[in-house]
Amino acid sequence: MRTTFQAKPETVEHEWWHFDADGVVLGRLAVRVATLLMGKHKPIYTRHVDTGDFVVITNAEKVKVTGRKAEQKSYFRHSGYPGGDRVIPISRMKPEEVVRLAIRGMLPKNRLGRKMFKKLKVYAGGEHPHVAQSPKPATL
């Protein structure tokens, strides 16, 4: 009898990847990074186990948005109180937060998705403090 392979959390090895977002389209970057964070690129992918890798993104300030998103796109939040809505245009947001929100929307909306999201490190400039982990350069 054949059984389906189920990855165990203690046996999964997490790698480190580095993306340079200079001139890369935001959506294409977000799809690739979300796939790495979930672990869907690995043959041992199991949907209820965190099989994903760590991802470091630098030069988030140089990421591109296509069309007229730079003027028109905005993010909505609500505090829960009457009149507590906040609409923030993408042009007023920090570049790291824009990249984080794009990737977060592509991850699962549960405890496992929040755990995966913590493995994402985004920096506006070209330097990052994760050199000791020796992240592999990744391309789109």
Short mmCIF file of N, CA, C and O in Angstrom, two decimals, residues 75-137:
data_model
loop_
_atom_site.label_atom_id
_atom_site.label_comp_id
_atom_site.label_asym_id
_atom_site.label_seq_id
_atom_site.Cartn_x
_atom_site.Cartn_y
_atom_site.Cartn_z
N TYR A 75 -4.37 51.58 -0.02
CA TYR A 75 -4.67 50.50 0.90
C TYR A 75 -5.64 51.01 1.96
O TYR A 75 -5.55 52.14 2.42
N PHE A 76 -6.56 50.15 2.35
CA PHE A 76 -7.64 50.50 3.28
C PHE A 76 -7.44 49.76 4.60
O PHE A 76 -7.13 48.57 4.61
N ARG A 77 -7.60 50.48 5.70
CA ARG A 77 -7.59 49.89 7.05
C ARG A 77 -8.77 50.45 7.81
O ARG A 77 -9.26 51.53 7.51
N HIS A 78 -9.20 49.74 8.83
CA HIS A 78 -10.26 50.25 9.69
C HIS A 78 -9.94 49.88 11.13
O HIS A 78 -9.56 48.75 11.41
N SER A 79 -10.10 50.84 12.02
CA SER A 79 -9.77 50.63 13.43
C SER A 79 -10.85 49.86 14.16
O SER A 79 -10.61 49.33 15.24
N GLY A 80 -12.05 49.79 13.61
CA GLY A 80 -13.15 49.12 14.27
C GLY A 80 -14.10 50.11 14.92
O GLY A 80 -15.20 49.74 15.35
N TYR A 81 -13.71 51.36 15.01
CA TYR A 81 -14.56 52.40 15.57
C TYR A 81 -15.28 53.14 14.45
O TYR A 81 -14.80 53.17 13.32
N PRO A 82 -16.42 53.77 14.76
CA PRO A 82 -17.12 54.54 13.73
C PRO A 82 -16.22 55.66 13.19
O PRO A 82 -15.59 56.40 13.95
N GLY A 83 -16.15 55.75 11.90
CA GLY A 83 -15.30 56.76 11.27
C GLY A 83 -13.82 56.43 11.35
O GLY A 83 -12.99 57.29 11.10
N GLY A 84 -13.48 55.20 11.68
CA GLY A 84 -12.09 54.82 11.88
C GLY A 84 -11.41 54.26 10.65
O GLY A 84 -10.45 53.50 10.76
N ASP A 85 -11.90 54.63 9.46
CA ASP A 85 -11.28 54.10 8.25
C ASP A 85 -10.10 54.97 7.83
O ASP A 85 -10.10 56.18 8.00
N ARG A 86 -9.08 54.31 7.32
CA ARG A 86 -7.87 54.99 6.86
C ARG A 86 -7.58 54.50 5.44
O ARG A 86 -7.40 53.30 5.23
N VAL A 87 -7.51 55.42 4.51
CA VAL A 87 -7.16 55.09 3.14
C VAL A 87 -5.82 55.75 2.86
O VAL A 87 -5.71 56.98 2.88
N ILE A 88 -4.80 54.93 2.63
CA ILE A 88 -3.45 55.46 2.43
C ILE A 88 -3.01 55.15 1.01
O ILE A 88 -2.95 53.98 0.61
N PRO A 89 -2.71 56.17 0.20
CA PRO A 89 -2.24 55.91 -1.16
C PRO A 89 -0.84 55.30 -1.14
O PRO A 89 -0.05 55.54 -0.23
N ILE A 90 -0.56 54.53 -2.16
CA ILE A 90 0.72 53.82 -2.25
C ILE A 90 1.90 54.80 -2.30
O ILE A 90 2.99 54.49 -1.87
N SER A 91 1.66 56.01 -2.79
CA SER A 91 2.75 56.99 -2.90
C SER A 91 3.19 57.53 -1.54
O SER A 91 4.31 58.01 -1.40
N ARG A 92 2.32 57.44 -0.51
CA ARG A 92 2.66 57.94 0.82
C ARG A 92 3.19 56.86 1.75
O ARG A 92 3.59 57.14 2.88
N MET A 93 3.20 55.61 1.30
CA MET A 93 3.63 54.50 2.15
C MET A 93 5.13 54.29 2.04
O MET A 93 5.75 54.66 1.04
N LYS A 94 5.70 53.66 3.07
CA LYS A 94 7.11 53.28 3.01
C LYS A 94 7.26 52.16 1.98
O LYS A 94 6.39 51.29 1.88
N PRO A 95 8.35 52.15 1.21
CA PRO A 95 8.50 51.12 0.18
C PRO A 95 8.55 49.70 0.74
O PRO A 95 8.06 48.77 0.12
N GLU A 96 9.12 49.55 1.95
CA GLU A 96 9.16 48.21 2.55
C GLU A 96 7.75 47.71 2.84
O GLU A 96 7.44 46.53 2.66
N GLU A 97 6.88 48.62 3.28
CA GLU A 97 5.51 48.23 3.63
C GLU A 97 4.70 47.87 2.39
O GLU A 97 3.87 46.97 2.42
N VAL A 98 4.96 48.55 1.28
CA VAL A 98 4.27 48.23 0.03
C VAL A 98 4.61 46.81 -0.41
O VAL A 98 3.73 46.02 -0.78
N VAL A 99 5.89 46.45 -0.34
CA VAL A 99 6.32 45.11 -0.73
C VAL A 99 5.76 44.08 0.23
O VAL A 99 5.25 43.02 -0.18
N ARG A 100 5.79 44.36 1.53
CA ARG A 100 5.26 43.42 2.53
C ARG A 100 3.78 43.15 2.31
O ARG A 100 3.34 42.00 2.38
N LEU A 101 3.00 44.20 2.07
CA LEU A 101 1.56 44.03 1.89
C LEU A 101 1.24 43.22 0.63
O LEU A 101 0.29 42.43 0.62
N ALA A 102 2.01 43.44 -0.43
CA ALA A 102 1.78 42.68 -1.66
C ALA A 102 2.03 41.20 -1.45
O ALA A 102 1.27 40.35 -1.95
N ILE A 103 3.06 40.88 -0.68
CA ILE A 103 3.40 39.48 -0.44
C ILE A 103 2.43 38.87 0.58
O ILE A 103 1.99 37.73 0.43
N ARG A 104 2.07 39.63 1.59
CA ARG A 104 1.18 39.12 2.64
C ARG A 104 -0.18 38.71 2.08
O ARG A 104 -0.77 37.74 2.54
N GLY A 105 -0.65 39.44 1.08
CA GLY A 105 -1.94 39.11 0.48
C GLY A 105 -1.93 37.80 -0.28
O GLY A 105 -2.99 37.25 -0.58
N MET A 106 -0.75 37.26 -0.58
CA MET A 106 -0.64 36.01 -1.34
C MET A 106 -0.36 34.81 -0.44
O MET A 106 -0.26 33.69 -0.94
N LEU A 107 -0.24 35.04 0.85
CA LEU A 107 0.00 33.94 1.79
C LEU A 107 -1.32 33.49 2.42
O LEU A 107 -2.31 34.22 2.39
N PRO A 108 -1.36 32.29 3.00
CA PRO A 108 -2.58 31.82 3.65
C PRO A 108 -2.99 32.73 4.80
O PRO A 108 -2.15 33.32 5.48
N LYS A 109 -4.30 32.85 5.00
CA LYS A 109 -4.83 33.72 6.05
C LYS A 109 -5.12 32.90 7.31
O LYS A 109 -6.27 32.72 7.70
N ASN A 110 -4.08 32.36 7.94
CA ASN A 110 -4.25 31.58 9.15
C ASN A 110 -2.95 31.63 9.96
O ASN A 110 -2.04 32.39 9.62
N ARG A 111 -2.85 30.82 11.01
CA ARG A 111 -1.66 30.83 11.87
C ARG A 111 -0.40 30.47 11.09
O ARG A 111 0.67 31.04 11.30
N LEU A 112 -0.53 29.52 10.18
CA LEU A 112 0.62 29.10 9.39
C LEU A 112 1.09 30.22 8.47
O LEU A 112 2.29 30.45 8.29
N GLY A 113 0.14 30.97 7.89
CA GLY A 113 0.50 32.10 7.03
C GLY A 113 1.22 33.19 7.80
O GLY A 113 2.17 33.80 7.29
N ARG A 114 0.81 33.43 9.03
CA ARG A 114 1.50 34.43 9.86
C ARG A 114 2.91 33.97 10.20
O ARG A 114 3.84 34.77 10.27
N LYS A 115 3.09 32.66 10.40
CA LYS A 115 4.42 32.12 10.68
C LYS A 115 5.31 32.25 9.45
O LYS A 115 6.50 32.58 9.55
N MET A 116 4.75 32.00 8.26
CA MET A 116 5.51 32.13 7.02
C MET A 116 5.93 33.59 6.79
O MET A 116 7.04 33.86 6.35
N PHE A 117 5.03 34.51 7.10
CA PHE A 117 5.28 35.93 6.86
C PHE A 117 6.45 36.45 7.71
O PHE A 117 7.15 37.38 7.31
N LYS A 118 6.68 35.84 8.87
CA LYS A 118 7.78 36.27 9.74
C LYS A 118 9.14 35.94 9.15
O LYS A 118 10.16 36.46 9.60
N LYS A 119 9.18 35.06 8.14
CA LYS A 119 10.44 34.69 7.51
C LYS A 119 10.83 35.65 6.39
O LYS A 119 11.82 35.44 5.72
N LEU A 120 10.04 36.70 6.19
CA LEU A 120 10.31 37.70 5.15
C LEU A 120 11.03 38.90 5.76
O LEU A 120 10.58 39.45 6.77
N LYS A 121 12.16 39.29 5.16
CA LYS A 121 12.93 40.44 5.63
C LYS A 121 13.05 41.41 4.45
O LYS A 121 13.61 41.06 3.41
N VAL A 122 12.53 42.64 4.60
CA VAL A 122 12.52 43.61 3.51
C VAL A 122 13.28 44.86 3.95
O VAL A 122 13.06 45.37 5.06
N TYR A 123 14.16 45.36 3.06
CA TYR A 123 14.96 46.55 3.35
C TYR A 123 14.89 47.50 2.16
O TYR A 123 14.95 47.07 1.01
N ALA A 124 14.78 48.80 2.46
CA ALA A 124 14.66 49.81 1.40
C ALA A 124 15.96 49.99 0.64
O ALA A 124 15.96 50.19 -0.57
N GLY A 125 17.08 49.91 1.33
CA GLY A 125 18.38 50.11 0.69
C GLY A 125 18.99 48.82 0.19
O GLY A 125 18.36 47.76 0.18
N GLY A 126 20.24 48.91 -0.22
CA GLY A 126 20.94 47.76 -0.78
C GLY A 126 21.63 46.88 0.24
O GLY A 126 22.13 45.81 -0.11
N GLU A 127 21.69 47.29 1.51
CA GLU A 127 22.38 46.52 2.54
C GLU A 127 21.38 45.75 3.41
O GLU A 127 20.25 46.19 3.60
N HIS A 128 21.82 44.61 3.95
CA HIS A 128 21.00 43.85 4.88
C HIS A 128 21.90 43.17 5.91
O HIS A 128 23.05 42.86 5.63
N PRO A 129 21.37 42.93 7.12
CA PRO A 129 22.19 42.35 8.19
C PRO A 129 22.23 40.83 8.20
O PRO A 129 22.65 40.24 9.19
N HIS A 130 21.81 40.16 7.12
CA HIS A 130 21.72 38.70 7.11
C HIS A 130 22.84 38.06 6.28
O HIS A 130 22.64 37.00 5.69
N VAL A 131 24.00 38.70 6.25
CA VAL A 131 25.12 38.18 5.46
C VAL A 131 25.63 36.88 6.06
O VAL A 131 26.06 35.98 5.34
N ALA A 132 25.53 36.73 7.37
CA ALA A 132 26.03 35.52 8.02
C ALA A 132 25.27 34.27 7.60
O ALA A 132 25.81 33.17 7.63
N GLN A 133 24.01 34.43 7.19
CA GLN A 133 23.22 33.29 6.73
C GLN A 133 23.55 32.91 5.30
O GLN A 133 23.05 31.92 4.79
N SER A 134 24.36 33.70 4.63
CA SER A 134 24.77 33.53 3.23
C SER A 134 23.60 33.17 2.32
O SER A 134 23.51 32.05 1.81
N PRO A 135 22.66 34.13 2.13
CA PRO A 135 21.51 33.85 1.28
C PRO A 135 21.92 33.68 -0.18
O PRO A 135 22.81 34.36 -0.68
N LYS A 136 21.25 32.74 -0.86
CA LYS A 136 21.51 32.50 -2.27
C LYS A 136 20.86 33.59 -3.09
O LYS A 136 19.71 33.95 -2.82
N PRO A 137 21.53 34.13 -4.12
CA PRO A 137 20.88 35.12 -4.97
C PRO A 137 19.80 34.45 -5.82
O PRO A 137 20.00 33.41 -6.39
#
